[in-house]
């Protein structure tokens, strides 16, 4: 069921005659959809107030308080360059997110998706419940996109937010690239990287061989196994800084490291 503010806002927008991008969001996203796809969006934009944000927010999100009521050009310090990105908007109940979506569409944003079945507290509760219900898969990637780096979670490094090897190597004083791809299938690797063992007991030995002052960054081909590898490292007792490259991987970053040699 699409809430009444959807049709009312569309009529209001169409009557203004304002020019820009499409007049309607790309999609209205349900709770079931967001539980499955939260991390898949390029960016997640939270339009709630500062107080609501401080009560709890997603680690991998952009905060734009007031975007529902104020012109979008006042938020370009955070949103410039994202006009074609796949964006999820949410608030506390759906109304402000929809208004913010129409605002962004008027300014040329083209791929805006609105969560309409509640707001961030509902998203967090549903994603956490879904993750915690499956001990084998917990924490899920969605869970960690909300929680951020913790004793359970590695921190995502979306390829969209990086442009060079320096962006990765500046994450710590002793950064170790960890290639989680199986060597037999992918014999080529970045020269500066180490291979992550496949067997669980060998992952444990790998972790035990670290001194504790390293910053680990896992990668694969596109992000899925990089996350699983990083999670496995966490589960084997690594408590230090831990990142994984998401929405991209070896094919995208290999040239960065060749250029940096």
XYZ file of C-alpha atoms in Angstrom:
261
model
C 0.000 0.000 0.000
C 1.461 3.340 -1.063
C 0.759 6.096 1.504
C -1.497 9.018 0.656
C 1.322 11.570 0.702
C 2.760 9.914 -2.435
C -0.163 10.831 -4.707
C -0.747 14.166 -2.973
C 2.886 15.204 -3.360
C 2.974 14.156 -7.028
C -0.083 16.296 -7.801
C 1.484 19.213 -5.903
C 4.778 18.906 -7.755
C 3.160 18.593 -11.159
C 1.172 21.764 -10.517
C 4.248 23.862 -9.699
C 5.688 23.596 -13.175
C 9.220 23.435 -11.771
C 11.761 22.076 -14.192
C 14.376 19.440 -13.459
C 14.563 15.676 -13.583
C 11.714 13.145 -13.407
C 8.695 14.187 -11.333
C 8.475 10.909 -9.397
C 10.972 8.760 -7.482
C 12.444 5.755 -9.251
C 10.788 3.445 -6.721
C 8.954 3.288 -3.415
C 10.866 0.773 -1.306
C 9.188 -1.608 1.136
C 10.643 -2.921 4.400
C 11.161 -6.375 2.903
C 13.077 -4.847 0.007
C 15.285 -2.684 2.191
C 16.156 -5.643 4.450
C 17.546 -7.401 1.371
C 19.026 -4.454 -0.498
C 20.107 -1.792 2.014
C 23.813 -2.053 1.205
C 23.255 -2.283 -2.541
C 22.382 1.386 -2.958
C 25.258 3.653 -3.896
C 24.316 6.033 -1.084
C 21.823 6.116 1.778
C 20.559 9.606 2.674
C 18.940 10.263 6.064
C 16.783 13.416 6.110
C 15.825 13.340 9.796
C 16.618 16.066 12.315
C 19.927 16.322 14.167
C 18.265 15.039 17.333
C 16.814 12.012 15.541
C 20.191 11.318 13.916
C 21.961 11.448 17.268
C 19.479 8.941 18.705
C 20.788 6.406 16.181
C 21.848 6.327 12.535
C 23.463 4.143 9.919
C 27.244 4.249 9.662
C 27.172 4.237 5.857
C 24.714 7.108 5.455
C 24.714 10.808 4.592
C 22.872 13.174 6.932
C 20.892 15.979 5.304
C 18.575 17.436 7.966
C 15.926 19.726 6.486
C 16.246 18.439 2.920
C 12.492 17.822 2.877
C 11.775 21.542 3.278
C 14.845 23.424 2.039
C 16.196 23.794 -1.484
C 18.562 21.006 -2.470
C 21.252 23.408 -3.655
C 21.991 24.099 0.008
C 23.181 20.496 0.420
C 25.570 20.262 -2.504
C 28.550 20.152 -0.131
C 27.354 16.614 0.662
C 25.502 15.625 -2.516
C 27.359 17.204 -5.443
C 28.391 14.603 -7.994
C 25.727 12.110 -6.907
C 23.113 13.189 -9.451
C 23.189 9.819 -11.260
C 23.880 7.647 -8.211
C 21.414 5.064 -6.929
C 20.173 6.726 -3.726
C 17.921 5.484 -0.928
C 16.139 8.190 1.081
C 14.560 7.657 4.487
C 13.371 9.605 7.513
C 11.259 8.445 10.499
C 7.942 7.671 8.811
C 8.283 8.236 5.051
C 6.737 11.666 4.505
C 9.885 13.780 4.740
C 11.819 11.261 2.652
C 9.273 11.589 -0.141
C 9.332 15.386 -0.007
C 13.130 15.318 -0.063
C 13.012 13.005 -3.084
C 10.877 15.471 -5.034
C 13.279 18.214 -4.002
C 16.282 16.302 -5.370
C 14.460 15.388 -8.579
C 13.864 19.073 -9.277
C 17.628 19.582 -9.100
C 18.454 16.906 -11.643
C 18.929 13.827 -9.482
C 17.724 10.875 -11.524
C 17.743 7.684 -9.438
C 15.986 8.379 -6.140
C 14.326 5.611 -4.128
C 12.114 6.293 -1.108
C 11.608 3.999 1.875
C 7.950 4.447 2.766
C 7.119 1.775 5.369
C 8.434 3.669 8.382
C 11.902 5.098 8.889
C 15.422 4.398 10.050
C 14.388 2.820 13.391
C 12.280 0.303 11.420
C 15.124 -0.367 8.979
C 17.629 -0.941 11.769
C 15.331 -3.191 13.786
C 14.381 -5.335 10.781
C 17.954 -5.688 9.482
C 19.325 -6.529 12.923
C 16.563 -9.072 13.553
C 17.140 -10.682 10.158
C 20.882 -10.918 10.792
C 20.654 -12.183 14.365
C 18.167 -14.891 13.373
C 20.873 -16.664 11.345
C 23.905 -17.331 13.550
C 25.950 -18.680 10.642
C 25.554 -15.527 8.546
C 25.540 -13.015 11.415
C 26.534 -10.257 11.075
C 25.196 -9.748 7.569
C 26.568 -7.122 5.213
C 23.483 -4.955 5.767
C 23.989 -5.200 9.534
C 27.551 -3.932 9.208
C 26.580 -1.130 6.845
C 24.519 0.190 9.758
C 26.843 -0.670 12.648
C 30.157 0.250 11.040
C 33.507 -1.057 12.251
C 33.109 -2.865 15.574
C 34.125 -6.035 17.387
C 31.702 -7.817 15.044
C 31.919 -5.842 11.840
C 34.496 -4.760 9.268
C 34.089 -1.340 7.667
C 32.976 -1.124 4.044
C 35.108 0.846 1.556
C 32.836 1.407 -1.448
C 34.824 1.842 -4.631
C 32.743 4.942 -5.396
C 34.431 6.723 -2.486
C 38.021 6.015 -3.598
C 40.167 6.984 -6.567
C 43.715 5.841 -5.867
C 45.959 3.453 -3.959
C 46.723 6.308 -1.593
C 43.104 6.334 -0.427
C 43.588 2.757 0.771
C 47.148 2.932 2.051
C 46.411 6.039 4.117
C 43.986 4.102 6.339
C 46.792 3.216 8.743
C 50.539 3.252 9.280
C 50.850 -0.431 8.369
C 48.175 -1.341 5.829
C 48.060 -4.923 4.577
C 46.045 -5.747 1.476
C 44.445 -9.180 1.798
C 43.375 -10.946 -1.392
C 40.564 -13.364 -0.462
C 40.212 -14.890 -3.932
C 41.258 -18.559 -4.319
C 44.735 -18.705 -5.836
C 43.908 -21.607 -8.174
C 41.145 -19.623 -9.872
C 42.878 -16.235 -9.670
C 46.668 -16.689 -9.786
C 47.379 -13.018 -10.548
C 47.446 -10.595 -7.626
C 48.573 -7.152 -6.537
C 52.247 -7.310 -5.625
C 51.735 -5.626 -2.257
C 48.938 -8.027 -1.247
C 48.968 -11.254 0.768
C 46.652 -14.184 0.156
C 44.066 -15.112 2.737
C 43.991 -18.840 3.560
C 40.852 -20.760 2.628
C 40.648 -23.188 5.540
C 39.257 -21.941 8.857
C 42.193 -23.182 10.956
C 44.626 -21.474 8.589
C 42.714 -18.199 8.859
C 43.180 -18.503 12.610
C 46.938 -19.014 12.145
C 47.033 -16.020 9.813
C 45.399 -13.862 12.490
C 47.680 -15.206 15.212
C 50.690 -14.273 13.083
C 49.766 -10.594 13.049
C 51.402 -8.238 15.528
C 48.288 -6.171 16.251
C 49.366 -2.848 14.765
C 48.269 -3.667 11.206
C 45.287 -2.308 9.300
C 43.760 -5.037 7.139
C 41.932 -4.360 3.862
C 40.359 -7.322 2.069
C 39.352 -7.405 -1.577
C 37.926 -9.841 -4.122
C 36.364 -9.181 -7.527
C 33.306 -7.165 -6.512
C 32.861 -7.094 -2.734
C 30.866 -10.141 -1.629
C 33.775 -12.408 -0.774
C 35.820 -9.472 0.493
C 33.131 -8.982 3.132
C 32.940 -12.690 3.935
C 36.719 -12.865 4.264
C 36.815 -9.839 6.551
C 34.030 -11.302 8.675
C 35.958 -14.576 8.943
C 39.038 -12.649 10.125
C 36.904 -10.927 12.783
C 35.493 -14.253 13.938
C 39.015 -15.621 14.361
C 39.834 -12.954 16.903
C 41.216 -9.992 14.971
C 40.216 -6.836 16.854
C 42.278 -4.276 14.943
C 41.226 -2.005 12.056
C 39.525 -4.067 9.357
C 38.121 -2.882 6.037
C 36.832 -4.505 2.867
C 36.540 -3.046 -0.614
C 32.931 -3.127 -1.775
C 31.152 -2.573 -5.090
C 34.380 -3.321 -6.905
C 37.653 -5.115 -6.384
C 40.773 -6.446 -8.085
C 39.831 -5.444 -11.673
C 39.273 -1.877 -10.473
C 42.184 -1.334 -8.092
C 45.024 -3.307 -9.656
C 46.117 -0.415 -11.863
C 46.120 1.946 -8.896
C 48.876 -0.062 -7.284
C 50.829 -0.472 -10.516
C 50.763 3.313 -10.920
C 51.939 3.803 -7.338
C 55.078 1.671 -7.728
